[in-house]
Amino acid sequence: MVIFAAAMGVGSYLLVELNLFNELPANWPVVAAIWLLIAVGAHLAVRFRIPYADPLILPCVLLLNGIGLAMIHRIDKIPDPVRHDATTQLMWTGIGVGLFLLVLFLLRDHRPLQGYTYTLFVAGLGLLLMPLLPFIGKEVYGSRIWIAIGPYTFQPAEVAKIVLAIAFASYLVEKRDVLALAGARFLGIDLPRPRDLGPILLMWLASLAVLVFQRDLGTSLLFFGLFVMMLYVATERPSWPILGLLLFSAGAYAGFLLFSHVQVRVDGWLHPFDNFDQNNQIINGQFGIAWGGLLGRGWGLGRPGLTTFAKSDFIAAAIGEELGMAGLMAVIMVYALIVARGLRTALAAKEPFGKLLSAGLSFVLALQVFTIIGGVTRLLPLTGQTTPFLSQGGSSLVANWAIVGLLLAISHQARKPVARVSADPLAGPAYAADGFDSDTTQVIRGDGRAQR
């Protein structure tokens, strides 16, 4: 599957060159070798370091990453001016895979992360609000979500989503019994007790701060939605997501009334053709997808460059134009496979921290894909999120590769065989899924007590 996924990326790159120039570039064997080396290297690291990890997640990620690189390369070839963003994105892919490998070798077992609940929570909020700092905070196209250090820019919210997911999982494992207690009953739903509303109100206020001061609707929705979902998974109380939806709806409506940038997003969603100058990105993206039709124009045969930010915010529209609705739906199904395997890992995890963390990381990817592709197709207002593994951008790519490393580490712990109880102290371990850790063997001593 890894070879197939890598070959899809290389094949897409070669089709772009053939359709645009009727010949292959002189350096294509070097490009193909680099991509195959990255893919096979990541696969071998997984096989040797965490051999019981989910076998489907890595090939799906490599497939998306390869298609994203090919599409960025295709848009690079649009003249005036010709750019080389695909080369930069390939470099960020190498850094992302390097971080992925670092996660595998340092965090083969994810459970020690549970001991840093409040440290990670403070660090995550600090990263989330860091762009508000003077001097390093940078506003780009109306949103203050970047920090700039010298010539380099970075989006700290991409790292914050990982840190906060770990902090939320640890906190909810510790407090889930308290948060699951029922208070008043309304319309057949057990509401939480008023004294337990502190965490959700804190996250609501933090998400409003992101919406108000950073002007970033997507990040606000992502982090608040992540916390509410993990709260529901931990407590199994439907009152929490209902309360979360009401709070977010109230905050979004207040933001619409008070802030012009939210009004622009909503107006572009509901009435894009009323103002071409303001909504030309949405309009061109819609026409591009429509021109692509069911099967697309073909690699290199569309005009995705007419859409602003086709490499980043609207790369899904570029894919829809050149690969058609069939290709775009196939991409969405690959995302669905990654999320489904992450949720399956959550179901298989033997301890609650792993369950919550795997579910949270899977939901982050699902919500991010839903909000950005929903915005491109006008199902939702535009949120400015990146499309994971496809869009141009180093911050998002590196952070998402770290998420994949965590998911695979959790799946290794969930799927690996475990030692069976043996009546013979001298016998070696027999493996079965009985709930014991495979790194130890449990034997029965002469006095009848179990000993590892």
Coordinates of C-alpha atoms in Angstrom, one line a residue:
M1 CA 0.0 0.0 0.0
V2 CA 2.9 2.4 0.7
I3 CA 4.4 1.7 -2.7
F4 CA 1.0 2.2 -4.4
A5 CA 0.4 5.5 -2.5
A6 CA 3.9 6.8 -3.4
A7 CA 3.4 5.7 -7.0
M8 CA 0.2 7.7 -7.2
G9 CA 2.0 10.8 -6.1
V10 CA 4.8 10.3 -8.6
G11 CA 2.3 9.4 -11.4
S12 CA 0.4 12.6 -10.7
Y13 CA 3.6 14.7 -11.0
L14 CA 4.5 13.0 -14.3
L15 CA 1.1 13.5 -15.8
V16 CA 1.3 17.2 -15.0
E17 CA 4.5 17.5 -16.9
L18 CA 3.3 15.4 -19.9
N19 CA 0.0 17.3 -20.2
L20 CA 1.7 20.7 -20.0
F21 CA 4.9 20.2 -21.9
N22 CA 4.5 16.8 -23.8
E23 CA 7.7 15.6 -22.2
L24 CA 9.1 14.5 -18.8
P25 CA 11.5 16.8 -17.0
A26 CA 15.2 15.8 -16.9
N27 CA 15.2 15.5 -13.1
W28 CA 12.1 13.4 -12.7
P29 CA 14.1 10.2 -11.6
V30 CA 15.6 12.3 -8.7
V31 CA 12.2 13.7 -7.6
A32 CA 10.7 10.2 -7.8
A33 CA 13.6 8.7 -5.8
I34 CA 13.3 11.3 -3.1
W35 CA 9.6 10.7 -2.7
L36 CA 10.0 6.9 -2.7
L37 CA 12.8 7.2 -0.1
I38 CA 10.6 9.3 2.2
A39 CA 7.7 6.9 1.9
V40 CA 9.7 3.7 2.3
G41 CA 11.7 5.2 5.1
A42 CA 8.6 6.1 7.0
H43 CA 7.2 2.6 6.4
L44 CA 10.3 0.8 7.6
A45 CA 10.5 3.0 10.8
V46 CA 6.9 2.0 11.6
R47 CA 7.5 -1.7 10.9
F48 CA 10.6 -1.9 13.1
R49 CA 9.6 0.5 15.9
I50 CA 5.9 -0.1 16.2
P51 CA 5.2 -3.2 14.2
Y52 CA 1.6 -3.6 15.4
A53 CA 0.5 -0.1 14.4
D54 CA -2.5 0.3 12.1
P55 CA -1.3 -0.6 8.6
L56 CA -3.7 1.7 6.7
I57 CA -3.2 5.2 8.2
L58 CA 0.4 5.8 6.8
P59 CA -0.4 4.8 3.2
C60 CA -3.5 7.1 3.2
V61 CA -1.5 10.0 4.5
L62 CA 1.3 9.4 1.9
L63 CA -1.4 9.3 -0.8
L64 CA -2.8 12.7 0.3
N65 CA 0.6 14.3 0.7
G66 CA 1.7 13.1 -2.7
I67 CA -1.4 14.4 -4.5
G68 CA -1.0 17.7 -2.6
L69 CA 2.6 18.0 -3.8
A70 CA 1.6 17.2 -7.4
M71 CA -1.2 19.9 -7.3
I72 CA 1.1 22.6 -5.9
H73 CA 3.7 21.7 -8.6
R74 CA 1.0 22.0 -11.2
I75 CA -0.1 25.5 -10.0
D76 CA 3.6 26.5 -9.8
K77 CA 3.7 26.0 -13.6
I78 CA 1.2 28.7 -14.3
P79 CA 3.2 31.6 -15.7
D80 CA 3.6 35.1 -14.4
P81 CA 5.4 34.3 -12.2
V82 CA 6.6 30.7 -12.2
R83 CA 7.2 29.7 -8.6
H84 CA 8.8 26.8 -6.8
D85 CA 6.5 26.3 -3.9
A86 CA 6.3 22.5 -4.5
T87 CA 10.1 22.3 -3.8
T88 CA 9.5 24.1 -0.5
Q89 CA 6.5 21.9 0.3
L90 CA 8.6 18.8 -0.3
M91 CA 11.2 20.1 2.1
W92 CA 8.5 20.6 4.7
T93 CA 7.3 17.1 4.0
G94 CA 10.8 15.9 4.9
I95 CA 10.7 17.9 8.1
G96 CA 7.2 16.6 8.9
V97 CA 8.3 12.9 8.3
G98 CA 11.4 13.6 10.5
L99 CA 9.1 14.8 13.3
F100 CA 6.9 11.8 12.7
L101 CA 9.9 9.5 13.2
L102 CA 10.9 11.4 16.3
V103 CA 7.5 10.9 17.8
L104 CA 7.7 7.1 17.1
F105 CA 11.1 6.8 18.7
L106 CA 10.4 9.0 21.7
L107 CA 6.8 8.2 22.3
R108 CA 6.4 4.6 21.5
D109 CA 4.2 4.5 24.6
H110 CA 1.9 7.5 24.8
R111 CA 0.8 6.9 28.4
P112 CA 3.5 9.0 30.2
L113 CA 2.0 12.1 28.5
Q114 CA -1.0 11.8 30.9
G115 CA 1.1 13.1 33.8
Y116 CA 1.5 16.7 32.3
T117 CA -2.2 17.8 32.3
Y118 CA -2.0 21.4 33.5
T119 CA 1.5 22.1 32.0
L120 CA 0.3 21.1 28.6
F121 CA -3.0 23.0 29.0
V122 CA -1.2 26.2 29.9
A123 CA 1.3 25.6 27.0
G124 CA -1.5 25.0 24.6
L125 CA -3.4 28.2 25.5
G126 CA -0.1 30.1 25.3
L127 CA 0.5 28.8 21.8
L128 CA -3.0 29.5 20.8
L129 CA -2.9 33.2 21.9
M130 CA 0.8 33.8 21.0
P131 CA 0.0 35.7 17.8
L132 CA -1.5 38.4 20.0
L133 CA 1.9 39.3 21.4
P134 CA 3.5 42.5 20.1
F135 CA 6.5 42.4 17.8
I136 CA 6.2 38.6 16.9
G137 CA 2.5 38.5 16.2
K138 CA 1.7 39.0 12.5
E139 CA -1.6 39.8 10.8
V140 CA -2.0 38.2 7.3
Y141 CA -5.1 38.9 5.2
G142 CA -7.1 40.1 8.2
S143 CA -6.4 37.2 10.5
R144 CA -3.8 37.5 13.3
I145 CA -2.8 33.8 13.5
W146 CA 0.9 34.0 12.6
I147 CA 4.1 34.7 14.4
A148 CA 7.2 35.9 12.6
I149 CA 10.8 35.4 13.7
G150 CA 13.1 37.0 11.3
P151 CA 12.2 35.8 7.7
Y152 CA 10.3 32.8 9.0
T153 CA 6.6 32.7 9.9
F154 CA 4.8 30.0 11.8
Q155 CA 1.2 29.2 12.8
P156 CA 1.3 28.2 16.5
A157 CA -2.3 27.0 16.5
E158 CA -1.3 24.0 14.5
V159 CA 0.9 22.8 17.4
A160 CA -1.6 24.0 20.0
K161 CA -4.2 21.6 18.7
I162 CA -1.9 18.6 19.5
V163 CA -0.9 20.0 22.9
L164 CA -4.5 20.8 23.9
A165 CA -5.8 17.4 22.7
I166 CA -3.3 15.7 25.0
A167 CA -4.2 18.0 27.9
F168 CA -8.0 17.6 27.3
A169 CA -7.6 13.8 27.3
S170 CA -5.6 13.7 30.5
Y171 CA -7.9 16.1 32.3
L172 CA -11.1 14.3 31.2
V173 CA -9.7 10.9 32.3
E174 CA -9.1 12.4 35.7
K175 CA -12.5 14.3 36.0
R176 CA -14.9 12.3 33.9
D177 CA -16.7 10.7 36.9
V178 CA -17.4 14.2 38.3
L179 CA -18.4 15.7 34.9
A180 CA -20.7 12.7 34.2
L181 CA -22.9 13.5 37.2
A182 CA -26.4 14.7 36.3
G183 CA -28.0 17.8 37.5
A184 CA -31.5 19.0 36.5
R185 CA -33.5 17.2 33.9
F186 CA -35.0 19.1 30.9
L187 CA -36.9 17.5 28.0
G188 CA -35.6 14.1 28.9
I189 CA -32.0 15.2 29.0
D190 CA -29.9 15.2 32.1
L191 CA -28.1 18.6 32.3
P192 CA -24.7 18.9 33.9
R193 CA -24.5 20.4 37.4
P194 CA -23.9 24.2 37.4
R195 CA -20.7 23.7 39.4
D196 CA -19.2 21.6 36.6
L197 CA -19.6 24.2 33.9
G198 CA -16.3 25.8 34.5
P199 CA -14.2 23.9 32.0
I200 CA -16.6 24.3 29.1
L201 CA -17.1 28.0 29.9
L202 CA -13.3 28.5 30.0
M203 CA -12.9 27.0 26.6
W204 CA -15.8 29.0 25.2
L205 CA -14.2 32.2 26.4
A206 CA -10.8 31.1 24.9
S207 CA -12.5 30.4 21.6
L208 CA -14.2 33.8 21.7
A209 CA -10.9 35.4 22.3
V210 CA -9.5 33.8 19.2
L211 CA -12.6 34.9 17.2
V212 CA -12.5 38.5 18.5
F213 CA -8.8 39.3 18.7
Q214 CA -7.3 37.0 16.0
R215 CA -10.3 37.2 13.7
D216 CA -10.1 33.5 13.0
L217 CA -13.4 31.7 12.9
G218 CA -11.9 28.4 11.9
T219 CA -9.5 28.0 14.8
S220 CA -12.2 29.2 17.2
L221 CA -14.5 26.4 16.0
L222 CA -11.8 23.8 15.9
F223 CA -10.7 24.1 19.5
F224 CA -14.1 24.6 21.1
G225 CA -15.5 21.7 19.0
L226 CA -12.5 19.5 20.0
F227 CA -13.1 20.0 23.7
V228 CA -16.9 19.5 23.5
M229 CA -16.5 16.3 21.5
M230 CA -13.9 14.9 23.9
L231 CA -16.1 15.9 26.8
Y232 CA -19.0 13.9 25.3
V233 CA -16.8 10.8 24.6
A234 CA -15.5 10.9 28.2
T235 CA -18.9 11.3 29.9
E236 CA -21.4 9.9 27.4
R237 CA -23.8 12.7 28.3
P238 CA -25.6 14.3 25.3
S239 CA -26.2 17.4 27.3
W240 CA -22.6 18.5 26.9
P241 CA -22.6 18.7 23.0
I242 CA -26.0 20.3 23.1
L243 CA -24.8 22.9 25.6
G244 CA -21.6 23.4 23.5
L245 CA -23.6 23.9 20.3
L246 CA -25.8 26.5 22.0
L247 CA -22.7 28.3 23.4
F248 CA -20.9 28.3 20.1
S249 CA -24.0 29.4 18.2
A250 CA -24.5 32.3 20.7
G251 CA -20.8 33.3 20.3
A252 CA -20.9 33.1 16.5
Y253 CA -24.1 35.2 16.3
A254 CA -22.6 37.8 18.6
G255 CA -19.5 37.8 16.5
F256 CA -21.6 38.3 13.3
L257 CA -23.4 41.3 14.9
L258 CA -20.2 42.9 16.2
F259 CA -17.4 42.2 13.8
S260 CA -17.2 43.1 10.1
H261 CA -14.9 40.2 9.2
V262 CA -17.5 37.7 10.3
Q263 CA -20.2 39.5 8.3
V264 CA -18.0 39.3 5.2
R265 CA -17.6 35.6 5.6
V266 CA -21.3 35.0 6.1
D267 CA -22.2 37.3 3.2
G268 CA -19.8 35.5 0.9
W269 CA -21.4 32.2 1.9
L270 CA -25.0 33.3 1.4
H271 CA -24.7 35.8 -1.4
P272 CA -21.3 35.4 -3.2
F273 CA -22.5 36.7 -6.6
D274 CA -23.7 40.0 -5.2
N275 CA -20.1 41.3 -4.8
F276 CA -17.6 39.8 -7.3
D277 CA -14.6 41.9 -6.1
Q278 CA -15.1 40.8 -2.5
N279 CA -16.0 37.2 -3.2
N280 CA -14.1 36.4 -6.4
Q281 CA -12.2 33.6 -4.7
I282 CA -15.4 31.7 -3.8
I283 CA -17.0 32.4 -7.3
N284 CA -13.9 31.2 -9.2
G285 CA -13.6 28.2 -7.0
Q286 CA -17.3 27.3 -7.7
F287 CA -16.9 27.8 -11.5
G288 CA -13.7 25.7 -11.4
I289 CA -15.4 22.8 -9.8
A290 CA -18.3 23.1 -12.2
W291 CA -16.0 23.2 -15.2
G292 CA -14.3 20.0 -13.9
G293 CA -17.6 18.2 -14.0
L294 CA -17.7 14.5 -12.9
L295 CA -14.3 13.3 -14.2
G296 CA -12.3 16.5 -14.3
R297 CA -10.2 18.3 -17.0
G298 CA -7.1 16.2 -16.3
W299 CA -3.9 16.9 -14.5
G300 CA -2.5 20.2 -15.9
L301 CA -5.5 20.9 -18.2
G302 CA -7.6 23.1 -16.0
R303 CA -7.2 26.7 -14.9
P304 CA -6.9 26.5 -11.1
G305 CA -4.7 29.6 -11.1
L306 CA -7.8 31.8 -11.6
T307 CA -8.8 31.1 -8.0
T308 CA -6.9 33.1 -5.3
F309 CA -4.9 30.9 -2.9
A310 CA -5.5 27.8 -5.0
K311 CA -2.5 26.1 -3.4
S312 CA -3.7 26.6 0.2
D313 CA -7.2 27.6 1.1
F314 CA -8.8 26.4 -2.2
I315 CA -6.7 23.4 -3.1
A316 CA -9.8 21.3 -2.9
A317 CA -11.4 23.4 -5.7
A318 CA -8.2 22.9 -7.8
I319 CA -8.5 19.1 -7.3
G320 CA -12.2 19.2 -8.1
E321 CA -11.4 21.1 -11.3
E322 CA -8.7 18.8 -12.6
L323 CA -9.8 15.5 -11.1
G324 CA -13.5 16.1 -11.1
M325 CA -16.1 15.4 -8.5
A326 CA -15.1 11.8 -8.6
G327 CA -11.5 12.7 -7.7
L328 CA -12.6 15.1 -5.0
M329 CA -14.9 12.5 -3.4
A330 CA -12.1 9.9 -3.6
V331 CA -9.9 12.4 -1.6
I332 CA -12.6 12.9 0.9
M333 CA -13.0 9.1 1.3
V334 CA -9.3 8.8 2.0
Y335 CA -9.7 11.3 4.8
A336 CA -12.7 9.3 6.0
L337 CA -10.5 6.2 6.1
I338 CA -7.9 7.9 8.3
V339 CA -10.6 9.2 10.7
A340 CA -12.3 5.8 10.8
R341 CA -9.0 4.0 11.6
G342 CA -8.3 6.5 14.3
L343 CA -11.7 6.0 15.9
R344 CA -11.2 2.2 15.6
T345 CA -7.9 2.7 17.5
A346 CA -9.9 4.6 20.1
L347 CA -12.3 1.6 20.5
A348 CA -9.4 -0.9 20.7
A349 CA -7.3 1.1 23.2
K350 CA -7.0 -0.7 26.6
E351 CA -7.0 2.4 28.7
P352 CA -9.1 5.6 28.8
F353 CA -6.3 8.1 28.1
G354 CA -5.5 6.4 24.8
K355 CA -9.1 6.1 23.9
L356 CA -9.7 9.8 24.4
L357 CA -6.5 11.0 22.8
S358 CA -7.0 8.9 19.7
A359 CA -10.7 10.0 19.4
G360 CA -9.7 13.6 19.9
L361 CA -6.9 13.6 17.3
S362 CA -9.2 11.8 14.8
F363 CA -11.9 14.4 15.4
V364 CA -9.4 17.3 14.8
L365 CA -8.7 16.0 11.4
A366 CA -12.3 15.3 10.6
L367 CA -13.5 18.7 11.7
Q368 CA -10.7 20.5 9.9
V369 CA -11.5 18.7 6.6
F370 CA -15.2 19.3 7.1
T371 CA -14.8 23.0 7.7
I372 CA -12.4 23.8 4.8
I373 CA -14.0 21.6 2.1
G374 CA -17.4 22.7 3.4
G375 CA -16.3 26.3 2.9
V376 CA -14.9 25.6 -0.6
T377 CA -18.2 24.0 -1.7
R378 CA -20.3 26.7 0.1
L379 CA -21.8 24.2 2.5
L380 CA -20.4 26.4 5.3
P381 CA -18.8 29.9 5.5
L382 CA -15.1 30.0 4.7
T383 CA -13.0 29.4 7.8
G384 CA -9.5 29.8 6.5
Q385 CA -8.4 26.4 7.6
T386 CA -5.8 24.4 5.7
T387 CA -6.7 21.0 4.1
P388 CA -4.5 18.5 6.0
F389 CA -1.6 17.1 4.0
L390 CA -2.8 18.7 0.8
S391 CA -2.5 22.5 1.3
Q392 CA 0.7 24.5 1.0
G393 CA 2.0 25.4 4.4
G394 CA 4.8 24.1 6.6
S395 CA 3.1 24.6 10.0
S396 CA 0.0 22.5 9.1
L397 CA 2.0 19.8 7.4
V398 CA 4.5 19.2 10.1
A399 CA 1.8 19.3 12.9
N400 CA -0.4 16.8 11.0
W401 CA 2.5 14.4 10.6
A402 CA 3.0 14.6 14.3
I403 CA -0.7 13.7 14.8
V404 CA -0.2 10.6 12.5
G405 CA 2.8 9.6 14.7
L406 CA 0.7 9.8 17.9
L407 CA -2.2 7.9 16.3
L408 CA 0.2 5.1 15.1
A409 CA 1.8 4.9 18.6
I410 CA -1.6 4.5 20.2
S411 CA -2.7 1.9 17.7
H412 CA 0.5 -0.1 18.4
Q413 CA -0.3 -0.2 22.1
A414 CA -3.9 -1.1 21.3
R415 CA -3.2 -3.8 18.7
K416 CA -0.1 -5.6 20.0
P417 CA -0.5 -9.1 21.4
V418 CA -0.3 -9.5 25.2
A419 CA 1.0 -12.2 27.5
R420 CA -1.2 -15.0 28.6
V421 CA -1.2 -16.2 32.2
S422 CA 1.0 -19.3 32.4
A423 CA 0.9 -21.9 35.2
D424 CA 4.5 -22.8 34.6
P425 CA 7.0 -20.2 35.9
L426 CA 9.7 -21.4 33.5
A427 CA 7.5 -21.3 30.4
G428 CA 7.8 -18.4 28.0
P429 CA 5.0 -16.0 27.3
A430 CA 2.0 -17.2 25.2
Y431 CA 0.3 -14.4 23.4
A432 CA -3.4 -13.7 23.6
A433 CA -5.6 -10.6 23.9
D434 CA -6.3 -10.9 27.6
G435 CA -5.5 -7.4 28.7
F436 CA -1.9 -7.8 29.9
D437 CA 1.0 -5.9 28.4
S438 CA 3.1 -7.9 26.0
D439 CA 6.4 -6.5 27.4
T440 CA 5.9 -8.5 30.6
T441 CA 4.9 -12.0 31.4
Q442 CA 2.6 -13.0 34.3
V443 CA 3.2 -16.3 36.0
I444 CA 1.7 -18.0 39.0
R445 CA 4.1 -18.4 41.9
G446 CA 4.1 -21.3 44.3
D447 CA 2.0 -19.4 46.9
G448 CA -0.7 -18.9 44.3
R449 CA -0.1 -15.2 43.7
A450 CA 0.4 -13.6 40.3
Q451 CA 3.8 -12.1 39.6
R452 CA 5.0 -10.2 36.5

